[in-house]
Amino acid sequence: MKIILTLLVTAVALLASTYVVDGIDVTETSWTAKVGTLLVVAMLFGVVNAIVKPLVKAIGCGIYVLTLGLFGLVVNALLFLLVGWFAEQFDLGFEVDGFWAGFWGAIVVWVVSFVLNLALDLAKDDK
């Protein structure tokens, strides 16, 4: 159940990034196609963050320390671009146009995911 919830939260965060950031678009025309695309891209996002991000962090740990963690913003932007590239390779209607779109998109996805996860955790505690 937690995996499905995480997938849905990520898909909603990706949808938010398409509305907030110029250069991030879902090119599907129907609402159901958009939802399907966002769910598949959310899965790609999870796979990239689970496999590639730890490798990059391990290889570049010195740069993380040297920049006091700010290099993580660049890494997140590049990983967001990688997700956009994978989506393009799989003919999904999700586009990320350049580094800055990836940079701001990664920040929006993080903030929205954080808020949604916080809200869901609070709702869980009320029961």
XYZ file of C-alpha atoms in Angstrom:
127
model
C 0.000 0.000 0.000
C 2.873 2.361 0.803
C 4.382 1.898 -2.678
C 1.073 2.791 -4.341
C 0.688 5.841 -2.113
C 4.241 6.966 -2.883
C 3.578 6.505 -6.595
C 0.404 8.608 -6.382
C 2.124 11.348 -4.376
C 4.953 11.489 -6.925
C 2.481 11.615 -9.822
C 0.629 14.525 -8.188
C 3.941 16.290 -7.557
C 4.925 15.797 -11.206
C 1.553 17.198 -12.274
C 2.160 20.231 -10.063
C 5.554 20.751 -11.704
C 3.905 20.844 -15.138
C 1.665 23.690 -13.965
C 4.321 25.659 -12.091
C 7.448 25.306 -14.246
C 7.681 26.472 -17.845
C 9.466 23.791 -19.849
C 7.889 20.778 -18.167
C 4.902 19.470 -20.065
C 2.644 16.468 -20.400
C 1.778 16.428 -24.096
C -1.077 13.929 -23.911
C -4.462 15.369 -24.861
C -6.948 13.370 -22.812
C -7.076 13.465 -19.019
C -6.831 9.651 -18.715
C -3.757 9.599 -20.959
C -2.188 12.351 -18.834
C -2.844 10.394 -15.638
C -1.390 7.226 -17.168
C 1.676 9.094 -18.380
C 2.211 10.722 -14.986
C 1.945 7.349 -13.225
C 4.512 5.763 -15.561
C 6.825 8.782 -15.225
C 6.416 8.580 -11.431
C 7.583 4.954 -11.632
C 10.574 6.016 -13.750
C 11.278 8.786 -11.243
C 11.299 6.248 -8.409
C 13.588 3.848 -10.275
C 16.050 6.626 -11.164
C 16.076 7.888 -7.574
C 16.519 4.365 -6.209
C 19.316 3.273 -8.552
C 21.165 6.252 -10.014
C 21.011 8.773 -7.161
C 22.860 6.620 -4.580
C 25.601 5.912 -7.120
C 26.031 9.601 -7.900
C 26.049 10.469 -4.197
C 28.685 7.833 -3.468
C 30.911 8.940 -6.339
C 30.515 12.660 -5.654
C 30.439 12.662 -1.864
C 33.466 14.965 -1.737
C 31.691 17.554 -3.872
C 28.621 17.307 -1.622
C 30.784 18.048 1.423
C 32.713 20.808 -0.327
C 29.508 22.593 -1.427
C 27.689 21.930 1.861
C 25.101 19.855 0.026
C 24.216 22.443 -2.616
C 25.577 20.124 -5.289
C 22.536 17.986 -4.495
C 20.370 20.572 -6.269
C 22.405 20.114 -9.437
C 22.236 16.325 -9.113
C 18.458 16.456 -8.631
C 18.095 18.657 -11.717
C 20.189 16.254 -13.785
C 18.199 13.271 -12.503
C 14.971 15.071 -13.434
C 16.408 15.623 -16.914
C 17.307 11.930 -17.052
C 13.708 11.012 -16.235
C 12.574 13.317 -19.039
C 15.011 11.637 -21.419
C 13.785 8.164 -20.425
C 10.193 9.319 -20.922
C 11.141 10.494 -24.402
C 12.811 7.155 -25.194
C 9.669 5.275 -24.155
C 7.461 7.653 -26.200
C 5.708 8.979 -23.125
C 4.198 12.422 -23.403
C 6.414 13.989 -20.724
C 8.977 16.630 -21.662
C 11.644 18.457 -19.691
C 13.180 21.293 -21.711
C 16.641 21.974 -20.361
C 18.598 22.178 -17.148
C 16.674 25.038 -15.526
C 13.321 23.381 -16.122
C 14.780 20.252 -14.506
C 16.225 22.295 -11.657
C 12.956 24.028 -10.774
C 10.919 20.918 -11.530
C 12.966 18.884 -9.059
C 12.420 21.546 -6.397
C 8.663 21.661 -7.042
C 8.402 17.859 -6.950
C 10.326 17.764 -3.674
C 8.220 20.486 -2.018
C 4.872 19.056 -3.156
C 5.902 15.519 -2.186
C 7.057 16.752 1.218
C 3.787 18.591 1.889
C 1.615 15.696 0.689
C 3.593 13.140 2.698
C 3.373 15.376 5.754
C -0.391 15.731 5.309
C -0.817 11.982 4.830
C 1.288 11.258 7.922
C -0.825 13.673 9.966
C -4.021 12.089 8.671
C -2.642 8.672 9.607
C -1.859 9.854 13.146
C -5.431 11.093 13.668
C -6.889 7.608 13.333
